[in-house]
mmCIF file of C-alpha atoms in Angstrom:
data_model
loop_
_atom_site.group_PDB
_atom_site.id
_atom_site.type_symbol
_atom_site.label_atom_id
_atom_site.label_comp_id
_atom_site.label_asym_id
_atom_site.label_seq_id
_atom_site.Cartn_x
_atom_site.Cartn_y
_atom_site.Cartn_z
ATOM 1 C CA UNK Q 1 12.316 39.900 -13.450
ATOM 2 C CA UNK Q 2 13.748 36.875 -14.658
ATOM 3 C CA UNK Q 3 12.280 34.205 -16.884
ATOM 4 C CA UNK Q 4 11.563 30.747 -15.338
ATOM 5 C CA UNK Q 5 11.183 27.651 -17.094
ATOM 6 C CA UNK Q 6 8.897 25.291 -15.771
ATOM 7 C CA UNK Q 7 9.391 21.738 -16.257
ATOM 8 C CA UNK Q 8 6.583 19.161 -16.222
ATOM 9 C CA UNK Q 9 6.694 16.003 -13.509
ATOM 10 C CA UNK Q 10 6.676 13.987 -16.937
ATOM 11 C CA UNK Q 11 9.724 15.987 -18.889
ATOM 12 C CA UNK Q 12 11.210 15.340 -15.303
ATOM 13 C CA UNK Q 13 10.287 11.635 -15.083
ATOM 14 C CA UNK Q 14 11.651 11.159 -18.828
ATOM 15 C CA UNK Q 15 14.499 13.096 -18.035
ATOM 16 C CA UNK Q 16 15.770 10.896 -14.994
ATOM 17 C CA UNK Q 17 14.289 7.902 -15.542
ATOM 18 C CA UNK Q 18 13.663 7.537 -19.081
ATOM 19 C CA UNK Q 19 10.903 7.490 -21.699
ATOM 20 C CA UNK Q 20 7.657 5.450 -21.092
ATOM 21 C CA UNK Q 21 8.480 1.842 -22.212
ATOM 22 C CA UNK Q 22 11.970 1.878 -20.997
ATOM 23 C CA UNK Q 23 13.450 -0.698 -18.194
ATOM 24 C CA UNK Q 24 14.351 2.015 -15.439
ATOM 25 C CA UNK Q 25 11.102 3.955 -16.037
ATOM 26 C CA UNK Q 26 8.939 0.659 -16.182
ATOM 27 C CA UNK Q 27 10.587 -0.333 -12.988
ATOM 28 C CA UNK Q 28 9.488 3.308 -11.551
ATOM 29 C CA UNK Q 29 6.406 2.817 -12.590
ATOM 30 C CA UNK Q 30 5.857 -0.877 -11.399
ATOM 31 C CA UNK Q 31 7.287 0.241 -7.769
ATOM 32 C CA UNK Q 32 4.823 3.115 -8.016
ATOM 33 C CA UNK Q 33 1.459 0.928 -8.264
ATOM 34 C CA UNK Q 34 2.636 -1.625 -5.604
ATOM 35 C CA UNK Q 35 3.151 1.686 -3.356
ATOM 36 C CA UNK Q 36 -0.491 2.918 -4.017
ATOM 37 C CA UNK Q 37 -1.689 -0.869 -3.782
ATOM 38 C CA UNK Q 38 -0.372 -1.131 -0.413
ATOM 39 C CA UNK Q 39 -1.677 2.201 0.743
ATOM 40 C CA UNK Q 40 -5.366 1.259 -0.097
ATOM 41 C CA UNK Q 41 -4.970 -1.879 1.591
ATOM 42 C CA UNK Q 42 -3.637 -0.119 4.831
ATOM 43 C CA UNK Q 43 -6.843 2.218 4.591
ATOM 44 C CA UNK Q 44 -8.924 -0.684 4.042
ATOM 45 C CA UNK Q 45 -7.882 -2.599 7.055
ATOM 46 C CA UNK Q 46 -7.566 0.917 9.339
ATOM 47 C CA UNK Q 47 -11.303 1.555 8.085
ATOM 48 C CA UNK Q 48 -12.143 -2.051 8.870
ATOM 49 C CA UNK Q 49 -10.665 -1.292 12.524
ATOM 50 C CA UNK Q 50 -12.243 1.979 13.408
ATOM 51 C CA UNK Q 51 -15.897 0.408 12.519
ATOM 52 C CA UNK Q 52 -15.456 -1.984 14.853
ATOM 53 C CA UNK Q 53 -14.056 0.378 17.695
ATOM 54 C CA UNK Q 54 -10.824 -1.184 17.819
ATOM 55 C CA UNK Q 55 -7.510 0.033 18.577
ATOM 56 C CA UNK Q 56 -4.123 -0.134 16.448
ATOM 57 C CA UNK Q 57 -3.193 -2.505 20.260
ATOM 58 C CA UNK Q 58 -6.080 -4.229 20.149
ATOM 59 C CA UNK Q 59 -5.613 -5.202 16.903
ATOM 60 C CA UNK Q 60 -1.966 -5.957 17.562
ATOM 61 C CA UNK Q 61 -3.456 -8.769 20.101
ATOM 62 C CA UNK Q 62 -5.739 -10.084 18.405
ATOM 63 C CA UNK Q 63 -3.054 -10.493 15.403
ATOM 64 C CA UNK Q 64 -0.062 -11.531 17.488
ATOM 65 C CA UNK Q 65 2.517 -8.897 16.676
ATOM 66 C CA UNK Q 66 3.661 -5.612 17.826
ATOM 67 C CA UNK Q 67 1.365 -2.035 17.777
ATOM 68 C CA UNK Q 68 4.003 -0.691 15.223
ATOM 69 C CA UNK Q 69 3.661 -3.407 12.662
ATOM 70 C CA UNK Q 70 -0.448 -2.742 12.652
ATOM 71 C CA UNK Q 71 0.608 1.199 11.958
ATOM 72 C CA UNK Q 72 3.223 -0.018 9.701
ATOM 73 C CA UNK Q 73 0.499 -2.130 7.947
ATOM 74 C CA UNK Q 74 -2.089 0.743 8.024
ATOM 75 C CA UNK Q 75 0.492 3.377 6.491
ATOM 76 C CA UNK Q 76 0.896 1.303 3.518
ATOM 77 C CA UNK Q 77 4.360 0.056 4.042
ATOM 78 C CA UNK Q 78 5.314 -3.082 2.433
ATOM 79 C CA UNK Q 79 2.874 -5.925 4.104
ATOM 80 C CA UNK Q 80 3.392 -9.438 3.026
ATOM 81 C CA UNK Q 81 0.110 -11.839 1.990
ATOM 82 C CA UNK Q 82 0.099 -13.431 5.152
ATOM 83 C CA UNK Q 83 0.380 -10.347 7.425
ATOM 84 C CA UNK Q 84 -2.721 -8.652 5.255
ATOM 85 C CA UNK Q 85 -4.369 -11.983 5.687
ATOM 86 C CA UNK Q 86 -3.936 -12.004 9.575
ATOM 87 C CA UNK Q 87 -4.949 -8.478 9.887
ATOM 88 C CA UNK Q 88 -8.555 -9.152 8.246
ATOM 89 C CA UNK Q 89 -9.083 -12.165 9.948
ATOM 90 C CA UNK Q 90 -8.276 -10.854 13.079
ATOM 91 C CA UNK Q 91 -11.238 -8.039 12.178
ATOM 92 C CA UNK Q 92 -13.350 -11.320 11.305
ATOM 93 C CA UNK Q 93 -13.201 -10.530 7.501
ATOM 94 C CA UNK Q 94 -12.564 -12.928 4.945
ATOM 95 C CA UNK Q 95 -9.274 -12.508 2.407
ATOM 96 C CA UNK Q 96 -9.539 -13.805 -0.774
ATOM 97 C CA UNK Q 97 -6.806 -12.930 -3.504
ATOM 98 C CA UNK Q 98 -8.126 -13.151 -7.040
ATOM 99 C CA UNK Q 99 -5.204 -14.949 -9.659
ATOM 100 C CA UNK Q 100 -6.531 -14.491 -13.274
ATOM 101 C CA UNK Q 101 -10.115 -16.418 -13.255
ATOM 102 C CA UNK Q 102 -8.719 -18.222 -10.013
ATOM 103 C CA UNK Q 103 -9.928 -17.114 -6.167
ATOM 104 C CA UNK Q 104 -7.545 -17.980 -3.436
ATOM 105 C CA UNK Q 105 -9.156 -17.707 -0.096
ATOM 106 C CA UNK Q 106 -6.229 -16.680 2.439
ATOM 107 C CA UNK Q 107 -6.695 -17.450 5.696
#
């Protein structure tokens, strides 16, 4: 039988991307954080939805735009401020965005 070698995701990540600290691998990492940001705000407003016995439609209504865009929202894909803002207040939550030691509400 033949020997494998097994690479780690990291060597691979170094390997591709560069070392930790680097421009294309800071980028990478950057674009990775704003991915998992935007999933856990999806799941927050999906969670938000099912407590109140909504519908991804009904939602859509109540926000003004199109059932895909609320599935869009809720799978994490690239929402802006203002579309996150009009999902929560749609659920009758309030949105506030936290700068530094500064709290924007966003209606």
């Amino acid at each position: 039988m033949a020997h494998m070698k097994v690479t780690t995701f990291e060597e691979l990540k170094n390997r591709h991307l560069g070392a930790i600290g680097t421009p294309g691998r800071d980028a990478y990492e950057a674009e990775v954080r704003e991915a998992i940001q935007y999933y856990h705000i999806g799941e927050a407003i999906k969670a938000a939805r099912k407590e109140r016995n909504m519908t991804q439609d009904q939602l859509a209504e109540l926000m003004g735009v199109k059932k895909a865009q609320v599935s869009r929202i809720e799978r994490g894909y690239n929402p802006t401020l203002n579309t996150i803002a009009r999902a929560f207040n749609a659920l009758g939550m309030a949105v506030s965005l936290t700068c530094g030691n500064m709290q924007i509400a966003l209606r």
